[in-house]
Amino acid sequence: MTIYKIGEIVYKKNKNIILESYGSGFWIQVANQERFEVNSKVKLYLADIFSDFTKSFSTYGFKDYMERVLFFDLINVNGIGAKIAMNILENGWQTVADLIVEGSVETLTKLNAVNEKIAKNLILTYQDKWLKIRGAANSKETSKNTINLNELGNSLKVLGFKEKQISYALSKIKVTDHLEDMVEQSIKIIATKYHENRPTT
């Protein structure tokens, strides 16, 4: 696996660049194309991703290693493919990482192709990781929404609900400042789902 290449940008258009390195040209998709200048020498971190749709590999490039790390975190979330992940990174990887750290569901849903379920999944899965990466300074910015989501998940565990039921409830619940109301609403959501899936006689 190639982690990075050093070379010269000889062409760029839309979200693509051609990087010439040791006599070979590489077609690479990037976010924030304006960061890259033709005839400039760069070090690009790379990711080769296979597409089931095109049945081929595409190469994605990142100016920072941590941008590459976040890219892989994004595509590990259901509903986010490589192209959507690159569109999300158009907002800047630091900005996206901080939104995850802060638990900003509402702002995340304003990003391209990110709905509420995906936003909550991102936060619940990667908040702790990116909190450590972004540093203690960001810990003070953790939003009440995330605190309530985590507390809600813990409360449902104590009540004996399974992880799958909890994940489903968290994806459907409307976040408020009232934990007891959220627990009650989550129980209703889980009960409704169970009733819908219950076989009829």
Short mmCIF file of C-alpha atoms in Angstrom, two decimals:
data_model
loop_
_atom_site.label_atom_id
_atom_site.label_comp_id
_atom_site.label_asym_id
_atom_site.label_seq_id
_atom_site.Cartn_x
_atom_site.Cartn_y
_atom_site.Cartn_z
CA MET A 1 0.00 0.00 0.00
CA THR A 2 1.31 3.44 -0.96
CA ILE A 3 0.92 5.90 1.92
CA TYR A 4 2.12 9.02 0.12
CA LYS A 5 3.81 10.32 -3.00
CA ILE A 6 5.97 13.37 -3.52
CA GLY A 7 5.73 15.03 -6.89
CA GLU A 8 4.65 18.01 -8.97
CA ILE A 9 1.09 18.96 -9.81
CA VAL A 10 0.93 19.31 -13.59
CA TYR A 11 -2.85 19.59 -14.03
CA LYS A 12 -5.98 20.26 -12.02
CA LYS A 13 -9.67 20.46 -12.87
CA ASN A 14 -12.75 20.30 -10.68
CA LYS A 15 -11.86 17.84 -7.89
CA ASN A 16 -9.04 16.12 -9.74
CA ILE A 17 -5.33 16.68 -10.14
CA ILE A 18 -2.53 14.92 -11.98
CA LEU A 19 0.57 14.39 -9.86
CA GLU A 20 3.80 13.67 -11.75
CA SER A 21 6.22 11.62 -9.69
CA TYR A 22 9.42 9.97 -10.97
CA GLY A 23 8.25 10.12 -14.57
CA SER A 24 4.76 8.75 -13.97
CA GLY A 25 1.46 10.62 -13.80
CA PHE A 26 -1.21 9.82 -11.23
CA TRP A 27 -4.87 10.84 -11.47
CA ILE A 28 -5.95 11.78 -7.96
CA GLN A 29 -9.21 13.09 -6.50
CA VAL A 30 -8.84 15.74 -3.81
CA ALA A 31 -10.99 17.93 -1.56
CA ASN A 32 -10.57 21.71 -1.59
CA GLN A 33 -8.86 21.74 -4.98
CA GLU A 34 -8.03 25.41 -4.53
CA ARG A 35 -5.37 24.38 -2.01
CA PHE A 36 -3.31 22.91 -4.84
CA GLU A 37 -1.41 24.93 -7.43
CA VAL A 38 -0.20 23.71 -10.81
CA ASN A 39 3.61 23.47 -11.05
CA SER A 40 3.92 23.21 -7.27
CA LYS A 41 5.72 20.36 -5.53
CA VAL A 42 3.63 18.57 -2.91
CA LYS A 43 3.55 15.56 -0.63
CA LEU A 44 0.18 13.83 -0.96
CA TYR A 45 -1.11 11.11 1.34
CA LEU A 46 -3.07 8.57 -0.67
CA ALA A 47 -5.93 6.10 -0.37
CA ASP A 48 -6.86 3.61 -3.08
CA ILE A 49 -10.54 2.70 -2.77
CA PHE A 50 -12.34 0.03 -4.81
CA SER A 51 -15.75 0.99 -6.16
CA ASP A 52 -18.37 -1.74 -6.54
CA PHE A 53 -20.19 0.53 -8.99
CA THR A 54 -17.29 1.07 -11.43
CA LYS A 55 -15.47 -2.18 -10.52
CA SER A 56 -12.21 -0.25 -10.35
CA PHE A 57 -9.94 1.56 -7.92
CA SER A 58 -9.92 5.33 -7.48
CA THR A 59 -7.09 7.20 -5.80
CA TYR A 60 -7.88 9.93 -3.28
CA GLY A 61 -5.28 12.43 -2.10
CA PHE A 62 -4.89 14.35 1.15
CA LYS A 63 -2.64 17.24 2.04
CA ASP A 64 -2.49 16.20 5.71
CA TYR A 65 -2.15 12.73 7.19
CA MET A 66 -4.97 13.40 9.66
CA GLU A 67 -7.23 14.32 6.75
CA ARG A 68 -6.58 10.80 5.46
CA VAL A 69 -7.36 9.32 8.88
CA LEU A 70 -10.69 11.16 9.02
CA PHE A 71 -11.50 10.03 5.47
CA PHE A 72 -11.24 6.38 6.52
CA ASP A 73 -13.37 7.05 9.61
CA LEU A 74 -16.03 8.64 7.42
CA ILE A 75 -16.23 5.78 4.92
CA ASN A 76 -16.54 3.28 7.78
CA VAL A 77 -19.91 4.82 8.64
CA ASN A 78 -22.96 3.33 6.94
CA GLY A 79 -24.29 5.68 4.30
CA ILE A 80 -20.96 7.37 3.54
CA GLY A 81 -18.96 6.29 0.51
CA ALA A 82 -15.65 7.65 -0.70
CA LYS A 83 -17.12 10.40 -2.89
CA ILE A 84 -19.48 11.59 -0.15
CA ALA A 85 -16.58 11.55 2.32
CA MET A 86 -14.57 13.79 -0.01
CA ASN A 87 -17.53 16.16 -0.32
CA ILE A 88 -17.71 16.34 3.48
CA LEU A 89 -13.98 17.08 3.64
CA GLU A 90 -14.55 20.08 1.36
CA ASN A 91 -15.47 21.81 4.63
CA GLY A 92 -11.95 21.21 5.95
CA TRP A 93 -10.97 18.15 7.97
CA GLN A 94 -10.34 20.21 11.13
CA THR A 95 -13.84 21.68 10.93
CA VAL A 96 -15.46 18.28 10.46
CA ALA A 97 -13.40 16.73 13.26
CA ASP A 98 -14.34 19.55 15.63
CA LEU A 99 -18.03 19.13 14.80
CA ILE A 100 -17.72 15.47 15.75
CA VAL A 101 -15.92 16.39 18.98
CA GLU A 102 -18.50 19.03 19.85
CA GLY A 103 -21.36 16.65 19.08
CA SER A 104 -22.93 19.19 16.78
CA VAL A 105 -25.66 17.07 15.19
CA GLU A 106 -27.49 20.05 13.73
CA THR A 107 -24.40 21.50 12.03
CA LEU A 108 -23.21 18.12 10.76
CA THR A 109 -26.57 17.58 9.06
CA LYS A 110 -25.95 20.74 7.05
CA LEU A 111 -22.98 19.06 5.37
CA ASN A 112 -23.51 17.39 2.02
CA ALA A 113 -25.33 14.02 2.27
CA VAL A 114 -25.19 13.87 6.08
CA ASN A 115 -28.58 13.16 7.64
CA GLU A 116 -29.37 13.07 11.36
CA LYS A 117 -28.81 9.32 11.65
CA ILE A 118 -25.36 9.53 10.04
CA ALA A 119 -24.43 12.56 12.16
CA LYS A 120 -25.36 10.79 15.40
CA ASN A 121 -23.50 7.66 14.31
CA LEU A 122 -20.38 9.69 13.55
CA ILE A 123 -20.49 11.32 16.96
CA LEU A 124 -21.19 8.16 18.94
CA THR A 125 -18.50 6.19 17.07
CA TYR A 126 -15.68 8.70 16.77
CA GLN A 127 -16.14 11.48 19.31
CA ASP A 128 -13.75 10.00 21.89
CA LYS A 129 -11.11 9.28 19.25
CA TRP A 130 -11.16 12.77 17.78
CA LEU A 131 -11.41 14.39 21.19
CA LYS A 132 -8.01 12.86 21.96
CA ILE A 133 -6.63 13.86 18.57
CA ARG A 134 -7.87 17.44 18.65
CA GLY A 135 -6.66 17.95 22.21
CA ALA A 136 -7.99 18.85 25.60
CA ALA A 137 -8.88 22.37 24.47
CA ASN A 138 -11.76 21.00 22.45
CA SER A 139 -13.11 18.99 25.36
CA LYS A 140 -14.64 22.13 26.87
CA GLU A 141 -16.64 22.62 23.68
CA THR A 142 -18.45 19.26 23.89
CA SER A 143 -22.08 20.06 23.35
CA LYS A 144 -25.03 19.25 25.60
CA ASN A 145 -26.48 17.23 22.74
CA THR A 146 -23.65 14.71 22.86
CA ILE A 147 -23.65 14.51 26.64
CA ASN A 148 -27.38 13.78 26.55
CA LEU A 149 -26.97 11.16 23.82
CA ASN A 150 -24.28 9.35 25.80
CA GLU A 151 -26.31 9.55 29.02
CA LEU A 152 -29.37 8.30 27.18
CA GLY A 153 -27.44 5.32 25.81
CA ASN A 154 -26.13 4.47 29.29
CA SER A 155 -29.61 4.78 30.79
CA LEU A 156 -31.08 2.42 28.22
CA LYS A 157 -28.29 -0.09 28.91
CA VAL A 158 -29.11 0.00 32.63
CA LEU A 159 -32.74 -0.67 31.76
CA GLY A 160 -31.65 -3.83 29.95
CA PHE A 161 -32.05 -2.87 26.31
CA LYS A 162 -29.75 -4.45 23.72
CA GLU A 163 -27.14 -2.52 21.73
CA LYS A 164 -29.14 -2.86 18.50
CA GLN A 165 -32.26 -1.47 20.19
CA ILE A 166 -30.28 1.39 21.73
CA SER A 167 -28.64 2.29 18.41
CA TYR A 168 -32.04 2.31 16.72
CA ALA A 169 -33.54 4.56 19.40
CA LEU A 170 -30.58 6.97 19.27
CA SER A 171 -30.95 7.25 15.50
CA LYS A 172 -34.62 8.21 15.84
CA ILE A 173 -34.76 10.28 19.02
CA LYS A 174 -35.04 14.05 19.01
CA VAL A 175 -32.32 15.40 21.28
CA THR A 176 -33.48 17.65 24.13
CA ASP A 177 -32.16 18.80 27.50
CA HIS A 178 -34.57 16.52 29.38
CA LEU A 179 -33.03 13.08 29.83
CA GLU A 180 -36.08 11.49 31.48
CA ASP A 181 -38.30 12.53 28.59
CA MET A 182 -35.75 11.17 26.11
CA VAL A 183 -35.63 7.82 27.95
CA GLU A 184 -39.42 7.60 27.89
CA GLN A 185 -39.55 8.51 24.21
CA SER A 186 -36.80 5.97 23.40
CA ILE A 187 -38.75 3.19 25.12
CA LYS A 188 -41.77 4.09 22.98
CA ILE A 189 -39.62 4.04 19.83
CA ILE A 190 -38.19 0.61 20.69
CA ALA A 191 -41.63 -0.75 21.62
CA THR A 192 -43.12 0.50 18.35
CA LYS A 193 -40.31 -1.10 16.36
CA TYR A 194 -40.79 -4.40 18.22
CA HIS A 195 -44.53 -4.30 17.57
CA GLU A 196 -43.96 -3.67 13.84
CA ASN A 197 -41.56 -6.62 13.56
CA ARG A 198 -43.67 -8.97 15.66
CA PRO A 199 -45.06 -11.82 13.53
CA THR A 200 -48.82 -11.81 13.11
CA THR A 201 -50.89 -14.86 13.94
#
